[in-house]
mmCIF file of C-alpha atoms and ligand atoms in Angstrom:
data_model
loop_
_atom_site.group_PDB
_atom_site.id
_atom_site.type_symbol
_atom_site.label_atom_id
_atom_site.label_comp_id
_atom_site.label_asym_id
_atom_site.label_seq_id
_atom_site.Cartn_x
_atom_site.Cartn_y
_atom_site.Cartn_z
ATOM 1 C CA MET A 10 58.765 154.113 60.046
ATOM 2 C CA PRO A 11 56.966 151.286 61.876
ATOM 3 C CA ASP A 12 58.102 150.194 65.307
ATOM 4 C CA HIS A 13 60.760 147.545 64.784
ATOM 5 C CA ALA A 14 61.210 146.665 68.473
ATOM 6 C CA ASP A 15 60.294 143.006 67.931
ATOM 7 C CA LEU A 16 62.616 142.674 64.960
ATOM 8 C CA ILE A 17 65.479 144.452 66.723
ATOM 9 C CA ALA A 18 65.152 142.140 69.712
ATOM 10 C CA ALA A 19 65.226 139.091 67.430
ATOM 11 C CA LEU A 20 68.237 140.393 65.481
ATOM 12 C CA ARG A 21 70.038 141.125 68.703
ATOM 13 C CA GLY A 22 69.259 137.645 69.988
ATOM 14 C CA ALA A 23 70.848 136.225 66.840
ATOM 15 C CA GLY A 24 73.924 138.397 67.310
ATOM 16 C CA LEU A 25 73.300 140.241 64.054
ATOM 17 C CA VAL A 26 73.032 143.748 65.531
ATOM 18 C CA GLY A 27 74.934 145.344 68.369
ATOM 19 C CA PRO A 28 73.614 146.984 71.545
ATOM 20 C CA GLY A 29 73.463 150.514 70.099
ATOM 21 C CA GLU A 30 70.958 152.194 67.820
ATOM 22 C CA VAL A 31 69.831 150.055 64.855
ATOM 23 C CA VAL A 32 69.285 151.794 61.541
ATOM 24 C CA PHE A 33 67.002 150.165 58.968
ATOM 25 C CA GLN A 34 68.028 151.316 55.495
ATOM 26 C CA PRO A 35 65.304 150.444 52.946
ATOM 27 C CA LEU A 36 66.618 148.578 49.889
ATOM 28 C CA ALA A 37 65.299 148.964 46.355
ATOM 29 C CA GLY A 38 62.410 146.720 45.400
ATOM 30 C CA GLY A 39 59.804 146.506 48.055
ATOM 31 C CA VAL A 40 56.706 145.767 45.991
ATOM 32 C CA SER A 41 55.639 142.954 48.269
ATOM 33 C CA CYS A 42 58.014 143.155 51.213
ATOM 34 C CA ASP A 43 59.827 145.426 53.535
ATOM 35 C CA VAL A 44 63.516 144.842 52.802
ATOM 36 C CA TRP A 45 66.199 146.620 54.752
ATOM 37 C CA LYS A 46 69.936 146.646 55.080
ATOM 38 C CA VAL A 47 71.076 146.680 58.693
ATOM 39 C CA ASP A 48 74.668 147.000 59.860
ATOM 40 C CA GLY A 49 75.913 144.808 62.664
ATOM 41 C CA PRO A 50 78.978 143.274 64.246
ATOM 42 C CA GLN A 51 79.141 140.503 61.617
ATOM 43 C CA GLY A 52 78.822 142.955 58.738
ATOM 44 C CA PRO A 53 75.734 144.172 56.884
ATOM 45 C CA VAL A 54 72.689 141.942 56.728
ATOM 46 C CA VAL A 55 69.452 142.072 54.767
ATOM 47 C CA VAL A 56 66.256 141.816 56.781
ATOM 48 C CA LYS A 57 63.098 140.919 54.924
ATOM 49 C CA ARG A 58 59.477 140.881 56.037
ATOM 50 C CA PRO A 59 56.537 140.360 53.617
ATOM 51 C CA LEU A 60 53.720 142.882 53.476
ATOM 52 C CA GLU A 61 50.132 141.791 53.788
ATOM 53 C CA LYS A 62 49.096 144.033 50.900
ATOM 54 C CA LEU A 63 51.238 144.367 47.790
ATOM 55 C CA ARG A 64 52.216 147.884 46.819
ATOM 56 C CA VAL A 65 51.484 147.452 43.087
ATOM 57 C CA MET A 66 47.761 146.897 43.506
ATOM 58 C CA ALA A 67 45.751 148.060 46.473
ATOM 59 C CA ASP A 68 43.372 145.088 46.265
ATOM 60 C CA TRP A 69 46.032 142.423 45.854
ATOM 61 C CA HIS A 70 46.355 140.658 49.205
ATOM 62 C CA ALA A 71 48.751 137.796 49.815
ATOM 63 C CA PRO A 72 49.403 135.602 52.837
ATOM 64 C CA VAL A 73 52.269 136.926 54.936
ATOM 65 C CA GLU A 74 53.570 133.490 55.974
ATOM 66 C CA ARG A 75 55.355 133.354 52.647
ATOM 67 C CA SER A 76 58.654 134.266 54.318
ATOM 68 C CA ALA A 77 58.780 130.618 55.453
ATOM 69 C CA SER A 78 58.709 129.229 51.922
ATOM 70 C CA GLU A 79 61.291 131.775 50.761
ATOM 71 C CA VAL A 80 63.673 130.605 53.482
ATOM 72 C CA ARG A 81 63.071 126.962 52.593
ATOM 73 C CA TRP A 82 63.757 127.681 48.906
ATOM 74 C CA LEU A 83 66.976 129.554 49.722
ATOM 75 C CA GLN A 84 68.213 126.697 51.880
ATOM 76 C CA LEU A 85 67.450 124.032 49.272
ATOM 77 C CA ALA A 86 69.104 126.044 46.507
ATOM 78 C CA ARG A 87 72.159 126.469 48.683
ATOM 79 C CA ASP A 88 72.432 122.676 48.935
ATOM 80 C CA VAL A 89 72.378 122.494 45.132
ATOM 81 C CA GLU A 90 74.948 125.233 44.542
ATOM 82 C CA PRO A 91 76.135 127.374 47.476
ATOM 83 C CA GLY A 92 77.041 130.399 45.356
ATOM 84 C CA MET A 93 73.577 130.769 43.840
ATOM 85 C CA VAL A 94 71.902 132.332 46.917
ATOM 86 C CA PRO A 95 72.807 134.587 49.832
ATOM 87 C CA GLU A 96 73.262 132.699 53.059
ATOM 88 C CA VAL A 97 70.270 132.706 55.439
ATOM 89 C CA LEU A 98 71.716 133.990 58.714
ATOM 90 C CA ALA A 99 68.589 133.830 60.861
ATOM 91 C CA ASN A 100 64.950 132.913 60.504
ATOM 92 C CA PHE A 101 62.252 134.465 62.704
ATOM 93 C CA PRO A 102 59.088 132.581 61.747
ATOM 94 C CA ALA A 103 57.016 134.122 64.522
ATOM 95 C CA LEU A 104 57.725 137.560 63.023
ATOM 96 C CA ASN A 105 57.458 136.398 59.390
ATOM 97 C CA ALA A 106 60.948 137.734 58.893
ATOM 98 C CA PHE A 107 64.435 136.484 58.164
ATOM 99 C CA ALA A 108 67.969 137.787 57.713
ATOM 100 C CA LEU A 109 70.378 137.166 54.825
ATOM 101 C CA ARG A 110 74.011 137.969 54.347
ATOM 102 C CA PHE A 111 74.237 141.249 52.402
ATOM 103 C CA LEU A 112 76.287 140.759 49.229
ATOM 104 C CA PRO A 113 78.220 143.978 48.577
ATOM 105 C CA GLY A 114 79.055 145.203 45.109
ATOM 106 C CA CYS A 115 76.727 142.857 43.230
ATOM 107 C CA PRO A 116 74.704 144.692 40.576
ATOM 108 C CA VAL A 117 71.109 143.702 39.910
ATOM 109 C CA TRP A 118 70.951 141.936 36.515
ATOM 110 C CA LYS A 119 68.001 144.084 35.439
ATOM 111 C CA ASP A 120 70.087 147.252 35.790
ATOM 112 C CA GLU A 121 72.880 145.770 33.696
ATOM 113 C CA LEU A 122 70.460 144.663 30.989
ATOM 114 C CA SER A 123 68.740 148.048 30.964
ATOM 115 C CA ALA A 124 72.135 149.697 30.518
ATOM 116 C CA GLY A 125 72.763 147.527 27.469
ATOM 117 C CA HIS A 126 75.230 145.117 29.098
ATOM 118 C CA VAL A 127 74.022 141.713 27.950
ATOM 119 C CA ASP A 128 76.302 138.823 28.875
ATOM 120 C CA GLN A 129 75.247 135.664 27.050
ATOM 121 C CA ALA A 130 77.296 133.359 29.279
ATOM 122 C CA PHE A 131 75.656 134.843 32.370
ATOM 123 C CA ALA A 132 72.196 134.285 30.857
ATOM 124 C CA ALA A 133 73.134 130.666 30.154
ATOM 125 C CA GLU A 134 74.265 130.262 33.753
ATOM 126 C CA VAL A 135 70.896 131.578 34.965
ATOM 127 C CA GLY A 136 69.215 128.810 32.959
ATOM 128 C CA ARG A 137 71.650 126.162 34.133
ATOM 129 C CA ARG A 138 71.333 127.018 37.831
ATOM 130 C CA ILE A 139 67.549 127.201 37.848
ATOM 131 C CA ALA A 140 67.396 123.868 36.011
ATOM 132 C CA ARG A 141 69.722 122.302 38.578
ATOM 133 C CA VAL A 142 67.315 123.206 41.378
ATOM 134 C CA HIS A 143 64.510 121.675 39.333
ATOM 135 C CA ALA A 144 66.524 118.535 38.577
ATOM 136 C CA ARG A 145 67.495 118.097 42.226
ATOM 137 C CA THR A 146 63.942 118.464 43.523
ATOM 138 C CA ALA A 147 61.891 116.772 40.771
ATOM 139 C CA GLY A 148 59.865 113.829 41.970
ATOM 140 C CA SER A 149 60.857 114.357 45.615
ATOM 141 C CA ALA A 150 58.034 113.629 48.038
ATOM 142 C CA GLU A 151 60.212 115.107 50.775
ATOM 143 C CA VAL A 152 60.609 118.475 49.053
ATOM 144 C CA GLN A 153 56.972 118.477 48.050
ATOM 145 C CA ALA A 154 56.035 118.016 51.704
ATOM 146 C CA MET A 155 58.125 121.083 52.575
ATOM 147 C CA PHE A 156 55.965 123.204 50.253
ATOM 148 C CA PRO A 157 52.495 121.895 51.018
ATOM 149 C CA ASP A 158 50.549 125.061 50.332
ATOM 150 C CA PRO A 159 50.191 126.387 46.777
ATOM 151 C CA ALA A 160 47.986 129.267 48.008
ATOM 152 C CA MET A 161 50.741 131.864 47.698
ATOM 153 C CA PHE A 162 51.671 130.860 44.161
ATOM 154 C CA ARG A 163 47.985 131.000 43.242
ATOM 155 C CA ALA A 164 47.432 134.377 44.868
ATOM 156 C CA LEU A 165 50.579 135.959 43.434
ATOM 157 C CA ARG A 166 50.977 134.185 40.101
ATOM 158 C CA VAL A 167 48.144 132.046 38.736
ATOM 159 C CA ASP A 168 45.302 134.407 39.596
ATOM 160 C CA PRO A 169 46.783 137.805 38.674
ATOM 161 C CA PHE A 170 48.822 136.644 35.678
ATOM 162 C CA LEU A 171 46.509 134.059 34.101
ATOM 163 C CA ARG A 172 42.957 133.998 35.446
ATOM 164 C CA HIS A 173 42.610 137.775 35.668
ATOM 165 C CA VAL A 174 43.654 138.161 32.008
ATOM 166 C CA ALA A 175 41.363 135.280 31.007
ATOM 167 C CA ARG A 176 38.404 137.081 32.575
ATOM 168 C CA ASN A 177 39.103 140.242 30.594
ATOM 169 C CA ASN A 178 40.054 138.815 27.216
ATOM 170 C CA ALA A 179 37.464 136.432 25.761
ATOM 171 C CA ALA A 180 39.568 135.600 22.693
ATOM 172 C CA VAL A 181 42.184 133.812 24.803
ATOM 173 C CA SER A 182 40.255 132.905 27.941
ATOM 174 C CA ALA A 183 40.069 129.197 27.024
ATOM 175 C CA PRO A 184 43.817 128.602 26.601
ATOM 176 C CA LEU A 185 44.605 130.810 29.615
ATOM 177 C CA ASN A 186 42.196 128.957 31.885
ATOM 178 C CA THR A 187 43.544 125.619 30.669
ATOM 179 C CA LEU A 188 47.084 126.779 31.490
ATOM 180 C CA ALA A 189 45.969 128.057 34.892
ATOM 181 C CA ASP A 190 44.265 124.742 35.730
ATOM 182 C CA ARG A 191 47.355 122.852 34.658
ATOM 183 C CA LEU A 192 49.654 125.072 36.734
ATOM 184 C CA ASP A 193 47.417 124.607 39.767
ATOM 185 C CA ALA A 194 47.535 120.830 39.388
ATOM 186 C CA ALA A 195 51.240 120.360 38.549
ATOM 187 C CA ARG A 196 53.491 118.730 41.187
ATOM 188 C CA ILE A 197 56.746 118.194 39.300
ATOM 189 C CA ALA A 198 59.600 120.086 40.962
ATOM 190 C CA LEU A 199 60.421 123.012 43.225
ATOM 191 C CA VAL A 200 59.615 126.276 41.454
ATOM 192 C CA HIS A 201 61.137 129.615 42.496
ATOM 193 C CA GLY A 202 58.194 131.585 41.128
ATOM 194 C CA ASP A 203 59.864 134.973 40.531
ATOM 195 C CA VAL A 204 62.932 134.404 38.367
ATOM 196 C CA SER A 205 63.124 137.939 37.067
ATOM 197 C CA PRO A 206 66.270 139.952 36.243
ATOM 198 C CA LYS A 207 65.365 142.271 39.114
ATOM 199 C CA ASN A 208 65.711 139.332 41.509
ATOM 200 C CA ILE A 209 69.075 138.140 40.206
ATOM 201 C CA LEU A 210 72.333 139.651 41.405
ATOM 202 C CA ILE A 211 75.546 139.436 39.431
ATOM 203 C CA GLY A 212 77.695 137.692 42.003
ATOM 204 C CA GLY A 213 81.383 136.944 41.906
ATOM 205 C CA GLN A 214 80.555 133.304 41.139
ATOM 206 C CA GLY A 215 77.673 133.901 38.764
ATOM 207 C CA PRO A 216 73.945 134.515 39.210
ATOM 208 C CA VAL A 217 72.585 134.893 42.752
ATOM 209 C CA PHE A 218 68.849 134.329 43.106
ATOM 210 C CA LEU A 219 66.721 136.352 45.529
ATOM 211 C CA ASP A 220 63.072 136.725 46.372
ATOM 212 C CA ALA A 221 61.601 133.218 46.384
ATOM 213 C CA GLU A 222 58.449 134.175 48.227
ATOM 214 C CA CYS A 223 56.211 132.547 45.603
ATOM 215 C CA ALA A 224 58.050 129.220 45.784
ATOM 216 C CA VAL A 225 55.819 126.246 45.130
ATOM 217 C CA TYR A 226 56.102 122.572 44.296
ATOM 218 C CA GLY A 227 54.719 122.852 40.801
ATOM 219 C CA ASP A 228 55.659 123.105 37.134
ATOM 220 C CA PRO A 229 59.341 124.017 36.580
ATOM 221 C CA ALA A 230 58.452 125.290 33.109
ATOM 222 C CA PHE A 231 57.049 128.335 34.904
ATOM 223 C CA ASP A 232 60.478 129.580 36.025
ATOM 224 C CA LEU A 233 61.954 129.282 32.547
ATOM 225 C CA ALA A 234 58.926 131.013 31.021
ATOM 226 C CA PHE A 235 58.924 133.785 33.606
ATOM 227 C CA CYS A 236 62.519 134.806 33.034
ATOM 228 C CA THR A 237 62.261 134.410 29.260
ATOM 229 C CA THR A 238 59.250 136.746 29.301
ATOM 230 C CA HIS A 239 61.325 139.463 30.948
ATOM 231 C CA LEU A 240 64.115 139.167 28.399
ATOM 232 C CA LEU A 241 61.689 139.270 25.458
ATOM 233 C CA LEU A 242 59.864 142.306 26.833
ATOM 234 C CA LYS A 243 63.146 144.116 27.314
ATOM 235 C CA ALA A 244 64.107 143.197 23.741
ATOM 236 C CA VAL A 245 61.051 145.096 22.509
ATOM 237 C CA TRP A 246 61.575 148.001 24.882
ATOM 238 C CA LEU A 247 65.278 148.452 24.057
ATOM 239 C CA ASP A 248 65.109 147.044 20.491
ATOM 240 C CA ARG A 249 68.142 144.871 21.079
ATOM 241 C CA ALA A 250 68.861 141.598 19.265
ATOM 242 C CA ASP A 251 71.202 140.408 22.010
ATOM 243 C CA LEU A 252 68.297 140.063 24.458
ATOM 244 C CA PRO A 253 66.434 137.320 22.538
ATOM 245 C CA ALA A 254 69.883 135.795 22.026
ATOM 246 C CA ALA A 255 70.368 135.820 25.804
ATOM 247 C CA ALA A 256 66.952 134.175 26.199
ATOM 248 C CA ALA A 257 67.984 131.525 23.666
ATOM 249 C CA ALA A 258 71.230 130.892 25.561
ATOM 250 C CA MET A 259 69.313 130.599 28.832
ATOM 251 C CA VAL A 260 66.771 128.182 27.332
ATOM 252 C CA ALA A 261 69.488 126.020 25.742
ATOM 253 C CA ALA A 262 71.472 125.807 28.993
ATOM 254 C CA TYR A 263 68.293 125.005 30.889
ATOM 255 C CA ALA A 264 67.291 122.313 28.379
ATOM 256 C CA ALA A 265 70.673 120.615 28.691
ATOM 257 C CA GLN A 266 69.928 119.924 32.382
ATOM 258 C CA ILE A 267 66.441 118.423 31.961
ATOM 259 C CA ASN A 268 66.629 114.852 33.212
ATOM 260 C CA TRP A 269 63.316 114.412 34.989
ATOM 261 C CA GLU A 270 61.044 114.357 31.935
ATOM 262 C CA ALA A 271 61.228 114.597 28.138
ATOM 263 C CA SER A 272 62.797 117.948 27.241
ATOM 264 C CA GLN A 273 60.303 118.577 24.471
ATOM 265 C CA ALA A 274 57.375 118.263 26.880
ATOM 266 C CA LEU A 275 58.861 120.850 29.219
ATOM 267 C CA LEU A 276 59.857 123.223 26.411
ATOM 268 C CA ALA A 277 56.343 122.989 24.974
ATOM 269 C CA ARG A 278 54.743 123.898 28.322
ATOM 270 C CA ALA A 279 57.249 126.708 28.818
ATOM 271 C CA GLY A 280 56.343 128.099 25.392
ATOM 272 C CA GLU A 281 52.654 128.225 26.267
ATOM 273 C CA LEU A 282 53.371 129.811 29.637
ATOM 274 C CA THR A 283 55.648 132.404 28.057
ATOM 275 C CA ALA A 284 52.843 133.443 25.701
ATOM 276 C CA ALA A 285 50.495 133.797 28.675
ATOM 277 C CA LEU A 286 52.998 135.744 30.770
ATOM 278 C CA LEU A 287 53.832 138.097 27.889
ATOM 279 C CA LEU A 288 50.158 139.000 27.616
ATOM 280 C CA ALA A 289 49.873 139.303 31.385
ATOM 281 C CA ARG A 290 52.656 141.881 31.397
ATOM 282 C CA ILE A 291 50.460 143.996 29.138
ATOM 283 C CA GLU A 292 46.958 143.232 30.419
ATOM 284 C CA GLY A 293 47.480 141.739 33.886
ATOM 285 C CA LYS A 294 47.656 143.175 37.380
ATOM 286 C CA SER A 295 51.445 143.537 37.263
ATOM 287 C CA PRO A 296 52.236 145.217 33.925
ATOM 288 C CA ALA A 297 55.842 145.767 32.857
ATOM 289 C CA PRO A 298 56.349 149.365 34.075
ATOM 290 C CA TYR A 299 58.742 150.305 31.263
ATOM 291 C CA LEU A 300 56.515 149.141 28.427
ATOM 292 C CA THR A 301 54.528 152.346 28.070
ATOM 293 C CA ASP A 302 54.872 152.990 24.327
ATOM 294 C CA PRO A 303 51.569 151.883 22.703
ATOM 295 C CA LEU A 304 53.485 150.474 19.715
ATOM 296 C CA HIS A 305 55.623 148.329 21.997
ATOM 297 C CA ARG A 306 52.560 147.142 23.867
ATOM 298 C CA GLN A 307 50.815 146.295 20.632
ATOM 299 C CA ALA A 308 53.845 144.346 19.339
ATOM 300 C CA VAL A 309 53.831 142.207 22.501
ATOM 301 C CA ARG A 310 50.050 141.789 22.624
ATOM 302 C CA ARG A 311 49.806 140.752 18.971
ATOM 303 C CA GLN A 312 52.491 138.080 19.288
ATOM 304 C CA ALA A 313 51.305 136.831 22.682
ATOM 305 C CA ILE A 314 47.732 136.318 21.477
ATOM 306 C CA ALA A 315 48.894 134.579 18.284
ATOM 307 C CA LEU A 316 51.114 132.296 20.400
ATOM 308 C CA LEU A 317 48.302 131.462 22.806
ATOM 309 C CA LEU A 318 46.137 130.406 19.869
ATOM 310 C CA ALA A 319 48.951 128.525 18.078
ATOM 311 C CA PRO A 320 51.596 127.614 20.682
ATOM 312 C CA ARG A 321 55.278 127.067 19.957
ATOM 313 C CA ALA A 322 57.913 125.408 22.112
ATOM 314 C CA ILE A 323 59.879 128.032 24.021
ATOM 315 C CA ASP A 324 63.084 127.651 21.966
ATOM 316 C CA ASP A 325 61.079 128.126 18.779
ATOM 317 C CA LEU A 326 59.127 131.038 20.298
ATOM 318 C CA VAL A 327 62.341 132.818 21.268
ATOM 319 C CA ALA A 328 63.878 132.230 17.824
ATOM 320 C CA HIS A 329 60.871 133.861 16.133
ATOM 321 C CA TRP A 330 60.331 136.765 18.567
ATOM 322 C CA GLU A 331 59.887 140.101 16.773
ATOM 323 C CA ARG A 332 61.266 143.098 18.615
ATOM 324 C CA THR A 333 59.798 145.814 16.485
ATOM 325 C CA PRO A 334 56.142 146.750 15.931
ATOM 326 C CA GLU A 335 54.726 145.605 12.608
HETATM 327 N N1 LIG B 426 71.479 139.494 50.155
HETATM 328 C C1 LIG B 426 71.443 140.631 49.451
HETATM 329 N N2 LIG B 426 72.574 141.286 49.142
HETATM 330 C C2 LIG B 426 72.542 142.442 48.451
HETATM 331 N N3 LIG B 426 71.405 143.036 48.039
HETATM 332 C C3 LIG B 426 70.247 142.429 48.307
HETATM 333 C C4 LIG B 426 70.190 141.196 49.028
HETATM 334 N N4 LIG B 426 68.907 140.845 49.174
HETATM 335 C C5 LIG B 426 68.182 141.791 48.575
HETATM 336 N N5 LIG B 426 68.966 142.758 48.051
HETATM 337 C C6 LIG B 426 68.534 143.967 47.316
HETATM 338 O O1 LIG B 426 67.229 144.288 47.729
HETATM 339 C C7 LIG B 426 66.317 144.244 46.639
HETATM 340 C C8 LIG B 426 64.982 143.698 47.097
HETATM 341 O O2 LIG B 426 65.125 142.376 47.580
HETATM 342 P P1 LIG B 426 64.072 141.246 47.208
HETATM 343 O O3 LIG B 426 64.414 140.026 47.983
HETATM 344 O O4 LIG B 426 64.010 141.102 45.733
HETATM 345 O O5 LIG B 426 62.717 141.836 47.803
HETATM 346 P P2 LIG B 426 61.332 142.331 47.152
HETATM 347 O O6 LIG B 426 60.372 141.246 47.452
HETATM 348 O O7 LIG B 426 61.033 143.582 47.863
HETATM 349 O O8 LIG B 426 61.544 142.532 45.675
HETATM 350 C C9 LIG B 426 67.013 143.388 45.577
HETATM 351 O O9 LIG B 426 66.606 143.713 44.286
HETATM 352 C C10 LIG B 426 68.479 143.728 45.824
HETATM 353 O O10 LIG B 426 68.806 144.934 45.165
HETATM 354 MG MG1 LIG B 427 62.482 141.412 44.313
#
């Protein structure tokens, strides 16, 4: 275990740990961050500090200052809907670390989905809440100024998920590079950047969003596409019809909140991005770890490539998604 003296001093200064010994209990996750649970006089807290090198790929470096944008995202989302994020209890920018209130007894949505518990209303609420953050922040020069640096989103999302796949797959490199250029240029609303079932807790008042370290002022279609991709991949893995149905419920609830642009334009972009992200989860630097069956991989690859060459709007894409290999 590294020496946490600096972090302990900061936590003590914030009144989050007592004078005695401080135990750092690692939490699940931890691909890109050290995340611990620490007990203190105000109850358990989560302490998070990004890693310089991501654990999935030895050569995948990312700027460590991304804790600052995660904190800013959490605070903005809390203004939109307090129950949708854990409270930020302390921010230690000099240490690239921060502390959140630990939410006890809240399962991770991914675990529930993997166990076959698919709640359509919950999926719809995921779409609605994410769209509300987009609606609140769209066209805001002030919010854009709070997220001036797209470098983290590029390093963690655009490059590994889109440009890397484009380099290795000539058949779809043109549409992928076009999508990557467009994502780089977009300045539409505040994007979370990692809306995945593993980063959503099932809270007492609905979905709680974690892990906004890729947050960027960019294209909100990315968040909808990213989460939809996860649900469609799990539909293939588990061969469950209720997972595309959950994706459809999420997309419909999201679409109902779009008030900053024409819905069809956003749903069209989200469809293209979903195709790209589906392929990236097979061929990119961050493959879906559970999709190991070659038939499953082929079913996703075949549909993703067809969709990149002949895009569909995301609602249409979800409605036509095939769970089983041909
Ligand atoms: N405030 C919290 N309350 C309860 N559990 C949490 C909280 N924050 C994080 N966790 C748990 O820790 C895991 C990792 O946190 P996350 O922010 O997603 O970090 P990472 O970047 O390592 O994925 C989550 O999947 C969740 O299980
Ligand atoms: Mg996470």
